[in-house]
Short mmCIF file of C-alpha atoms and ligand atoms in Angstrom, two decimals:
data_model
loop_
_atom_site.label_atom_id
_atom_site.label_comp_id
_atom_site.label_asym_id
_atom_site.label_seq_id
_atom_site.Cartn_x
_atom_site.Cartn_y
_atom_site.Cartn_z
CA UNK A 277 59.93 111.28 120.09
CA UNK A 278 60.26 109.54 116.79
CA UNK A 279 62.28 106.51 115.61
CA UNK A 280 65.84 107.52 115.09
CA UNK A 281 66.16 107.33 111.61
CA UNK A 282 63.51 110.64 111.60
CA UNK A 283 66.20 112.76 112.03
CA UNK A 284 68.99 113.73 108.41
CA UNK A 285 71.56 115.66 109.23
CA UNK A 286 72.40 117.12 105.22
CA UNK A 287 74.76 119.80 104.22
CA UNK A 288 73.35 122.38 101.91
CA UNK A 289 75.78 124.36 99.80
CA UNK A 290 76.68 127.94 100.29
CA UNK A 291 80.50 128.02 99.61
CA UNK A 292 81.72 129.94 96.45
CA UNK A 293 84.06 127.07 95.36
CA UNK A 294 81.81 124.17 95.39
CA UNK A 295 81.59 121.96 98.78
CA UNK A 296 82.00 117.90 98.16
CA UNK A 297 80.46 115.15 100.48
CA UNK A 298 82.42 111.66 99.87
CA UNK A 299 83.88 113.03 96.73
CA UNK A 300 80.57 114.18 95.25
CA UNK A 301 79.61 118.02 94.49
CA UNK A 302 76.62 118.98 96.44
CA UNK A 303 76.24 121.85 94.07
CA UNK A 304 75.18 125.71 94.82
CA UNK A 305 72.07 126.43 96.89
CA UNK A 306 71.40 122.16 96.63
CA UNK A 307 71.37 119.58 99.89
CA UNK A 308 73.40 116.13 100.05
CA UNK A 309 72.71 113.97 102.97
CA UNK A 310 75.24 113.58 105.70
CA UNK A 311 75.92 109.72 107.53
CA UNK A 312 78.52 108.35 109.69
CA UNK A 313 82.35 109.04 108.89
CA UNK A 314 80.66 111.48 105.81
CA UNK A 315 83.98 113.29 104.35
CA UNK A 316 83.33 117.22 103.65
CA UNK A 317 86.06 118.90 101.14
CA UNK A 318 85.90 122.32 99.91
CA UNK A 319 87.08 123.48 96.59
CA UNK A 320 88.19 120.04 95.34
CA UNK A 321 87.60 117.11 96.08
CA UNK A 322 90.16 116.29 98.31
CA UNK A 323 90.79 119.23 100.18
CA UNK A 324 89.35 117.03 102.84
CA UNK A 325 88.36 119.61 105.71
CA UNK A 326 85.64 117.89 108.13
CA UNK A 327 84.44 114.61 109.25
CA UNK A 328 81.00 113.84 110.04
CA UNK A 329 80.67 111.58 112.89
CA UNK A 330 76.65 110.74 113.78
CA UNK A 331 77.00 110.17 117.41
CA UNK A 332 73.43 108.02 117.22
CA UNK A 333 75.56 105.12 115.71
CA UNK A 334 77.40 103.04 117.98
CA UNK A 335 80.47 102.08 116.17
CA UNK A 336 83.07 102.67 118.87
CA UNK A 337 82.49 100.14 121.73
CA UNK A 338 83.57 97.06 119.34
CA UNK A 339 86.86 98.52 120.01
CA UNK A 340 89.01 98.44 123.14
CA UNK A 341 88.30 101.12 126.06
CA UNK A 342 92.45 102.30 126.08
CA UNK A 343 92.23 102.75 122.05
CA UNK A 344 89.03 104.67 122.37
CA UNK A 345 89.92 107.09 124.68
CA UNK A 346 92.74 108.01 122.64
CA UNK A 347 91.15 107.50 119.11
CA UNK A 348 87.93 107.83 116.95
CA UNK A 349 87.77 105.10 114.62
CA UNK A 350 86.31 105.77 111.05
CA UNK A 351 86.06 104.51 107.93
CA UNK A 352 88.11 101.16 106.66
CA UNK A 353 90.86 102.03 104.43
CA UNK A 354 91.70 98.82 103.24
CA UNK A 355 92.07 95.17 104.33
CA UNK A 356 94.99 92.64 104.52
CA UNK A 357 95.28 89.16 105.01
CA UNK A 358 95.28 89.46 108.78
CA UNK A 359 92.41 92.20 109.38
CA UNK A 360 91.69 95.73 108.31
CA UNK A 361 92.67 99.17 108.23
CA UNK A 362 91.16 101.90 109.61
CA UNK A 363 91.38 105.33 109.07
CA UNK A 364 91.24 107.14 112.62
CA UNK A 365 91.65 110.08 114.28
CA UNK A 366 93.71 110.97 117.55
CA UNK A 367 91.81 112.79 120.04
CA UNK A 368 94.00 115.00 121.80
CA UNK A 369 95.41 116.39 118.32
CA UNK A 370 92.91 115.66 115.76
CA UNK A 371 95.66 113.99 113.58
CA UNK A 372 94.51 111.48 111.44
CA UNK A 373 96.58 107.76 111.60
CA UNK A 374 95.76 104.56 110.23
CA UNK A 375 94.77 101.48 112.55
CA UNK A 376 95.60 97.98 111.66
CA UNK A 377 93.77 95.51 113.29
CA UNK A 378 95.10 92.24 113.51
CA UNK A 379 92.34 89.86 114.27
CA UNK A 380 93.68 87.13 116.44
CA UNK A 381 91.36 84.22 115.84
CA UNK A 382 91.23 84.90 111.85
CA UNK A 383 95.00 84.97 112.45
CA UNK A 384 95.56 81.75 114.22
CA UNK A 385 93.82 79.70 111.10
CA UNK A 386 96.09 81.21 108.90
CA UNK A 387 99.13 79.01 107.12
CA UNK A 388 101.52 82.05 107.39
CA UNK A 389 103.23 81.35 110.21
CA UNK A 390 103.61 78.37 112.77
CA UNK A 391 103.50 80.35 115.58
CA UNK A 392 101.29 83.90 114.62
CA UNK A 393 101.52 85.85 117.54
CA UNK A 394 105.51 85.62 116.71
CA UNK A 395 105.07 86.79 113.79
CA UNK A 396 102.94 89.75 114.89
CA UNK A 397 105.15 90.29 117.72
CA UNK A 398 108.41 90.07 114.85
CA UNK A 399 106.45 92.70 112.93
CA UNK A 400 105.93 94.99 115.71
CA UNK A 401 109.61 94.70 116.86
CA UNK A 402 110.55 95.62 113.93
CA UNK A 403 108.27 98.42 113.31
CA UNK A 404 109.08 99.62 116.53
CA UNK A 405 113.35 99.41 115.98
CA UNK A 406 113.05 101.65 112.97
CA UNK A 407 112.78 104.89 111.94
CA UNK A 408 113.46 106.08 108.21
CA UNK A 409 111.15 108.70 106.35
CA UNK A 410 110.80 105.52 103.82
CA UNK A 411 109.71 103.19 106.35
CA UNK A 412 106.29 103.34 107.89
CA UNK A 413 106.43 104.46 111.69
CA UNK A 414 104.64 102.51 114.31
CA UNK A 415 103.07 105.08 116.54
CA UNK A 416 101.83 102.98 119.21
CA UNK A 417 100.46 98.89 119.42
CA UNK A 418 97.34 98.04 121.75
CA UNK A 419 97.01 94.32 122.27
CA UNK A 420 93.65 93.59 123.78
CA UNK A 421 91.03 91.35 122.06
CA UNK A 422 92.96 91.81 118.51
CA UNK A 423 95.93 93.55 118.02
CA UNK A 424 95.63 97.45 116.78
CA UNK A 425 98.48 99.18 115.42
CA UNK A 426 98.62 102.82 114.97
CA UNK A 427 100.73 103.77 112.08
CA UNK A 428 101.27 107.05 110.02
CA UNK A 429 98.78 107.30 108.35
CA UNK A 430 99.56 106.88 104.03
CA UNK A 431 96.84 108.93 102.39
CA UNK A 432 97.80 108.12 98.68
CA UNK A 433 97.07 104.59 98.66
CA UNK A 434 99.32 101.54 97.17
CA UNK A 435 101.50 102.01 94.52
CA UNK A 436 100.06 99.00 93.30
CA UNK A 437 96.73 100.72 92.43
CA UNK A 438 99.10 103.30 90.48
CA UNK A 439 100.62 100.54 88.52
CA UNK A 440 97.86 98.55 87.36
CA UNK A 441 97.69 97.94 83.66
CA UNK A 442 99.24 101.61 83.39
CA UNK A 443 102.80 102.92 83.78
CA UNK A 444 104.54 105.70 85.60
CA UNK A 445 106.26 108.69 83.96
CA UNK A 446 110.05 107.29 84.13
CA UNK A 447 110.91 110.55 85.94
CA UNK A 448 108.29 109.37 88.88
CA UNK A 449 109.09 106.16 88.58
CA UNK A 450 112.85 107.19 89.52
CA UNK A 451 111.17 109.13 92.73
CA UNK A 452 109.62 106.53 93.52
CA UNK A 453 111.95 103.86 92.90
CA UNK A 454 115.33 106.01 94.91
CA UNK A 455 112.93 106.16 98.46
CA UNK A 456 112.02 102.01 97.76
CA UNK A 457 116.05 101.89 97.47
CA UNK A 458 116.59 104.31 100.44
CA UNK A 459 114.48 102.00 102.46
CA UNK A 460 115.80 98.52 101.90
CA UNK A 461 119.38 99.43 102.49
CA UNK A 462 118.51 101.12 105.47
CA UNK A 463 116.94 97.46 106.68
CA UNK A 464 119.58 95.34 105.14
CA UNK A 465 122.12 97.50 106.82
CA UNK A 466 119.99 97.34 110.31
CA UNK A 467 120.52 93.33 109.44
CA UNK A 468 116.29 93.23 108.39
CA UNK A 469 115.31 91.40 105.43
CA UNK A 470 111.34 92.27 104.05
CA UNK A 471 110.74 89.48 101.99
CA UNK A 472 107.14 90.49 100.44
CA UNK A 473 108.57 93.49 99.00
CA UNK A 474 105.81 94.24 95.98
CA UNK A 475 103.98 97.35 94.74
CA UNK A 476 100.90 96.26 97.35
CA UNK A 477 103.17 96.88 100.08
CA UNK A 478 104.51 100.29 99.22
CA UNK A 479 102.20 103.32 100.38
CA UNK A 480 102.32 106.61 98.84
CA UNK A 481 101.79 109.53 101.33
CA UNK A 482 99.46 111.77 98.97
CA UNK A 483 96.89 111.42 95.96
CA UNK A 484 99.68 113.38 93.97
CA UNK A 485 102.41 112.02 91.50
CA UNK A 486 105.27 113.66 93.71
CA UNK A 487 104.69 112.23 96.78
CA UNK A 488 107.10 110.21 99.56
CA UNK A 489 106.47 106.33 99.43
CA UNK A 490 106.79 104.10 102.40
CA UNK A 491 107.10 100.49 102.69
CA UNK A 492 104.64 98.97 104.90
CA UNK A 493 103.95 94.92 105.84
CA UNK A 494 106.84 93.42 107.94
CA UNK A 495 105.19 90.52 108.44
CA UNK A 496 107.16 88.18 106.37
CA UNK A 497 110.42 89.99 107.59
CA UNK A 498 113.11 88.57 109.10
CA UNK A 499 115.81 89.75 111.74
CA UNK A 500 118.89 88.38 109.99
CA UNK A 501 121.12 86.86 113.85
CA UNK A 502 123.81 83.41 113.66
CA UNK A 503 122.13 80.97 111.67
CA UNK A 504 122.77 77.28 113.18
CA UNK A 505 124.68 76.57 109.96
CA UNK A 506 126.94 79.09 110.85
CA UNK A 507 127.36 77.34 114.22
CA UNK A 508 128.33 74.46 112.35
CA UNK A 509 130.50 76.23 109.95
CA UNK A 510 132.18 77.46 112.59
CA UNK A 511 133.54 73.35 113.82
CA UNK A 512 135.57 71.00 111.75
CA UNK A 513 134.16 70.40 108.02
CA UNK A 514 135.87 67.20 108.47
CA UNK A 515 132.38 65.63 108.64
CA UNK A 516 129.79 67.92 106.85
CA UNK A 517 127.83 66.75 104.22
CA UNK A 518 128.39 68.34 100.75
CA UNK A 519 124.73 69.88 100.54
CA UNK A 520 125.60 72.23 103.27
CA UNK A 521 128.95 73.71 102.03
CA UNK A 522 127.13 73.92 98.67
CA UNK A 523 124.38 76.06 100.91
CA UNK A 524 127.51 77.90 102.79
CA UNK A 525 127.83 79.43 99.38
CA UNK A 526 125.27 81.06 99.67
CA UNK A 527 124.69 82.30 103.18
CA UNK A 528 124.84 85.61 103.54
CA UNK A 529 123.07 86.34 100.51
CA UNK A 530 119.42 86.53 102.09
CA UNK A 531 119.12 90.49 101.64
CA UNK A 532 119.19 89.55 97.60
CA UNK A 533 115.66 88.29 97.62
CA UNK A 534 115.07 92.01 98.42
CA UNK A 535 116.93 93.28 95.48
CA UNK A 536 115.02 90.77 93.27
CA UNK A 537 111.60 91.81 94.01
CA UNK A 538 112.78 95.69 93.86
CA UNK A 539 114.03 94.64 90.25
CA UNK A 540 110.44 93.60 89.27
CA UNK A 541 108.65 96.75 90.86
CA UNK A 542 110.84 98.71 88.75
CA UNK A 543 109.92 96.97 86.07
CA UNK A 544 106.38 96.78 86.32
CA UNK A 545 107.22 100.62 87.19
CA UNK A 546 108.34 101.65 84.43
CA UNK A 547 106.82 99.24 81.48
CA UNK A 548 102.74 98.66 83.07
CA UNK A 549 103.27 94.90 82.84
CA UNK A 550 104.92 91.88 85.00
CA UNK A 551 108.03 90.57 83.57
CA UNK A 552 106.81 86.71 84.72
CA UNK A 553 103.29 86.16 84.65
CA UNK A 554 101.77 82.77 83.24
CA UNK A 555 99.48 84.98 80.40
CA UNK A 556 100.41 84.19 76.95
CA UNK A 557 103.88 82.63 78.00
CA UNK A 558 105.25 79.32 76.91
CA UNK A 559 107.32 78.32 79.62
CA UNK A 560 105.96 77.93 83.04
CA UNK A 561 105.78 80.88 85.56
CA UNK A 562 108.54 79.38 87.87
CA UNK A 563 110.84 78.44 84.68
CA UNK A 564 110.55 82.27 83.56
CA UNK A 565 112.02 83.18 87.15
CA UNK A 566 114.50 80.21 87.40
CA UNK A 567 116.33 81.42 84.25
CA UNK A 568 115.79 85.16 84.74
CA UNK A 569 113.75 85.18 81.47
CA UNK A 570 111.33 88.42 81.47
CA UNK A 571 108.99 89.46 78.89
CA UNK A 572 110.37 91.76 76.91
CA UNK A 573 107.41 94.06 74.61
CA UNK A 574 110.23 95.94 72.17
CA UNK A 575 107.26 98.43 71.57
CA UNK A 576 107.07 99.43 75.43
CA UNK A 577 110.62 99.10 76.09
CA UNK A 578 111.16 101.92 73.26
CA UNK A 579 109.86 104.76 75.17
CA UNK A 580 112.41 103.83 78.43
CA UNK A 581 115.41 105.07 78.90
CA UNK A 582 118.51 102.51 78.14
CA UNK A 583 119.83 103.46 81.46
CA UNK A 584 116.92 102.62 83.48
CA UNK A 585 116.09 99.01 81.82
CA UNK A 586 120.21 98.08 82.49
CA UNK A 587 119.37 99.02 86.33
CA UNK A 588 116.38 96.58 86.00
CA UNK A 589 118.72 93.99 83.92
CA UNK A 590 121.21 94.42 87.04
CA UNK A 591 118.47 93.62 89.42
CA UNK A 592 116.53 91.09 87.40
CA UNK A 593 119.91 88.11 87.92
CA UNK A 594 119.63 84.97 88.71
CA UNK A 595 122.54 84.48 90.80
CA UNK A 596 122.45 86.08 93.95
CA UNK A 597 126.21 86.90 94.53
CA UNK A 598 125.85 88.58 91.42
CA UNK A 599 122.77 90.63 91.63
CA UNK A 600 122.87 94.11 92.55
CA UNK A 601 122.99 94.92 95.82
CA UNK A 602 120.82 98.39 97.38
CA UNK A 603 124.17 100.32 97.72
CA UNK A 604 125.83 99.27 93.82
CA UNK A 605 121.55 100.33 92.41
CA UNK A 606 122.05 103.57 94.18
CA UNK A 607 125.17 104.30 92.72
CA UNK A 608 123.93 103.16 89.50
CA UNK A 609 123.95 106.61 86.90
CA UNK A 610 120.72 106.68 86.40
CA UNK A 611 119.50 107.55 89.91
CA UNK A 612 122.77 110.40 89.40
CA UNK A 613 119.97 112.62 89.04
CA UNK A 614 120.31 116.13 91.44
CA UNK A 615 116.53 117.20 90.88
CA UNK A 616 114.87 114.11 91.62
CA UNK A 617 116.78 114.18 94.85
CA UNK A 618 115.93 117.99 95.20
CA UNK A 619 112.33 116.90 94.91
CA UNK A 620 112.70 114.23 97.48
CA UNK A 621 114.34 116.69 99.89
CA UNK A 622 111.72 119.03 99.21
CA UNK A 623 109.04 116.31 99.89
CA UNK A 624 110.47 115.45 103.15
CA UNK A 625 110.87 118.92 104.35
CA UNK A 626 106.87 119.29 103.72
CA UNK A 627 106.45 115.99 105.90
CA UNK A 628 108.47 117.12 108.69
CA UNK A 629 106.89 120.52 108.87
CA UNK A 630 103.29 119.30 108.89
CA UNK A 631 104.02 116.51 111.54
CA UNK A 632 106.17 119.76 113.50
CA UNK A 633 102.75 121.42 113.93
CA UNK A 634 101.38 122.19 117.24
CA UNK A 635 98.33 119.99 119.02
CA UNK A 636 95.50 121.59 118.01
CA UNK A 637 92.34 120.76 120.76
CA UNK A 638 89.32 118.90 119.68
CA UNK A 639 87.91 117.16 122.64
CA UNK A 640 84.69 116.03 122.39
CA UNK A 641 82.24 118.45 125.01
CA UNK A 642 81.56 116.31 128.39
CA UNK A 643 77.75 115.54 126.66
CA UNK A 644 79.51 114.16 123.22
CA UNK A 645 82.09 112.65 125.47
CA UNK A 646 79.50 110.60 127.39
CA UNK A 647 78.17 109.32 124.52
CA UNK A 648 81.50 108.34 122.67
CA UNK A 649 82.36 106.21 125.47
CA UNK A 650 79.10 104.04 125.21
CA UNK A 651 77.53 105.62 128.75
CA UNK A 652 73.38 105.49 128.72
CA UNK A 653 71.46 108.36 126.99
CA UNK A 654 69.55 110.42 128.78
CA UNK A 655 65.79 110.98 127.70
CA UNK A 656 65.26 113.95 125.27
CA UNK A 657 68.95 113.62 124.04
CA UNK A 658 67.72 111.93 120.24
CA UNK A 659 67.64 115.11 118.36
CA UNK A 660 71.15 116.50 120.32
CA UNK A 661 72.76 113.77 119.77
CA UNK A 662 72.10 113.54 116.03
CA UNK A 663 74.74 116.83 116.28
CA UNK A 664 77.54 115.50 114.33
CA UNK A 665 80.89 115.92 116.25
CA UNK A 666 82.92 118.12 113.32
CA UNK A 667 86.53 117.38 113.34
CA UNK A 668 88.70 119.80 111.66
CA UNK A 669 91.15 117.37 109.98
CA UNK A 670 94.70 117.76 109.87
P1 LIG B 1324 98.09 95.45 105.15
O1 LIG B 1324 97.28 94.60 106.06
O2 LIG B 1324 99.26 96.11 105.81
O3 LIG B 1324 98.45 94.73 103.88
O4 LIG B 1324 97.12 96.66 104.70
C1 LIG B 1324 95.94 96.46 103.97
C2 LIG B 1324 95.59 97.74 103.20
O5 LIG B 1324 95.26 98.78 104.10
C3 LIG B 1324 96.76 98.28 102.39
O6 LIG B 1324 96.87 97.65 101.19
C4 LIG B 1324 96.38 99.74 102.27
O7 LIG B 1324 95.42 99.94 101.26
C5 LIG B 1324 95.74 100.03 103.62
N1 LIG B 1324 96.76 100.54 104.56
C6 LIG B 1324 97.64 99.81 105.28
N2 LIG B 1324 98.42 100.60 106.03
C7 LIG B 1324 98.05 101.87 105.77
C8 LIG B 1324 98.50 103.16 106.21
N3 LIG B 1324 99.50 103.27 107.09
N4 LIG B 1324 97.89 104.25 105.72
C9 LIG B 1324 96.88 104.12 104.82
N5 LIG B 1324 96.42 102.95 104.35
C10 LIG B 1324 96.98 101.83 104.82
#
């Protein structure tokens, strides 16, 4: 028997409509090779309609045995700053979800948190407690060697990579921009505040312009309970110090951060730029935020619509108690608009009716089985086992 690597699996093109491997035409009559986690479309690029998984490569059993025998894990979809992504697909169904893996050591160095299992554990609580079409849903949380969270899976990316020296049409910027609002009064109201709100952590659910947008990353959140200076508040004053009044003022005014950052998405949104960045500014970055100064390109600004840079102005406010809160944005008149909310109804009915459908059966055979769960080969099994495992994707 030869060396492993003796054996390419390759795809050769017969299809009438063209047949892509990773995003690359094979072309009629022509050959492309095939290798682990290989995506097949047909027609376009990504009408994504197989996976190719070479069972010869051993990539599972670095994962835990309970995740495995639910999940194949493929390709990583992105990474964080507490572990990857992966894209992965559920056994019993064939669905495709996305698997966070939070790695516990890498973790533990980390200056985010004092205690970082808390703030995993906060995340997942949270995750767990919520359930809006604008939220991402947790779909189940492993905690073995690292922590792996299976979440919806968001196949459109971040909206940052949408946003990146380019702008949104205004009218998808307003789709976008009523789910972000959707979503953040729903956690204010269920007393959660994000706090790293920021086109990064905003998911779109397809490659296409109309899509549904979830916000994803609760790991700076916080579950808003009695502070301790609303113990105190609650004795005498007779013998507080001034500083704390002066910070009573502004208790209960936590959920604004929120608002802020949702004012500078919709900027960046709308115009393709930051309004504070330290690039060709005088004043310093944090003296641009502390007075609520934004960079303001006339030229840009022209092709906006006067309604949608007063919601922005209404966002963008120093003060707090005056900013505009998720409920006073919603009712502002320029998200009074009946066929973006058609098209958001519309998008949501398509979600609901493709996560409605019915388990379709892709176990492995017993002899693809074995070797998916890291059992020994058996002697002439080289050639059989270089037979991908095809996955109709969902
Ligand atoms: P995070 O650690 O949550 O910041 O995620 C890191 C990156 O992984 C994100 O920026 C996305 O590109 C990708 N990602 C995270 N969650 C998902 C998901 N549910 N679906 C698809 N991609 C995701």
């Amino acid at each position: 028997m030869g060396p492993k690597n003796s054996h390419i699996a390759y795809i050769e093109d017969h299809s009438g409509n063209g047949t892509f491997v990773n995003r690359v035409l094979v072309g009629k009559g022509r050959r492309l090779p095939l290798s682990n986690n290989s995506e097949i479309a047909l027609s376009i690029w990504n009408n994504k309609v197989f996976v190719f998984f070479d069972l010869t490569v051993d990539d599972q059993s670095v994962y835990p045995k309970e995740l495995r025998d639910q999940y194949i894990i493929s390709k990583t979809l992105g990474s964080g700053a507490c572990g990857e992504v992966k894209l992965a697909f559920e056994r019993k169904t064939c669905k495709k979800v996305a698997i966070k893996i939070i790695n516990k050591k890498k973790f533990a160095g980390s200056e985010r948190e004092v205690d970082p299992a808390l703030n995993v554990e906060t995340e997942i609580e949270i995750l767990k407690k919520l359930n809006h079409p604008c939220i991402i849903k947790i779909k189940d949380v492993f905690d073995a060697k690292d922590y792996y969270i299976v979440l919806e899976l968001m196949e459109g990316g971040e909206l940052f990579d949408r946003v990146v020296n380019k702008r949104l049409k205004e009218a998808t910027c307003k789709l976008y921009f009523y789910q972000m609002l959707l979503a953040v009064q729903y956690l204010h109201e269920n007393g959660i505040i994000h706090r790293d709100l920021k086109p990064e952590n905003v998911l779109l659910s397809s490659q296409k312009e109309e899509c549904l947008v979830k916000i994803t990353d609760f790991g700076q959140s916080k579950i808003l309970g009695e502070t301790s200076l609303m113990k105190t508040l609650c004795g005498t004053p007779t013998y507080l110090a001034p500083e704390v009044l002066v910070s009573f003022e502004t208790a209960g005014y936590n959920r604004a951060v929120d608002c802020w950052s949702l004012g500078v998405i919709l900027f960046i949104c709308l115009s393709g730029y930051p309004p504070f960045s330290d690039a060709k500014n005088q004043m310093s970055l944090k003296d641009q935020i502390t007075s609520g100064k934004y960079n303001f390109i006339p030229k840009i600004w022209a092709e906006v619509s006067e309604q949608a840079l007063d919601l922005v102005k209404k966002l963008l406010v120093v003060d707090p108690k005056e900013r505009f809160t998720t409920e006073e944005a919603l009712r502002h008149p320029w998200l009074q608009d009946e066929d973006m909310k058609i098209k958001f109804q519309n998008l949501l009915f398509e979600e609901n009716k493709l996560t409605a459908l019915p388990p379709v059966s892709a176990q492995p055979s017993t002899s693809q089985k074995r070797h998916l769960e890291g059992e020994e080969e058996d002697g002439n099994a080289d050639t059989t086992k270089r037979l991908a495992v095809w996955a109709a994707l969902s």
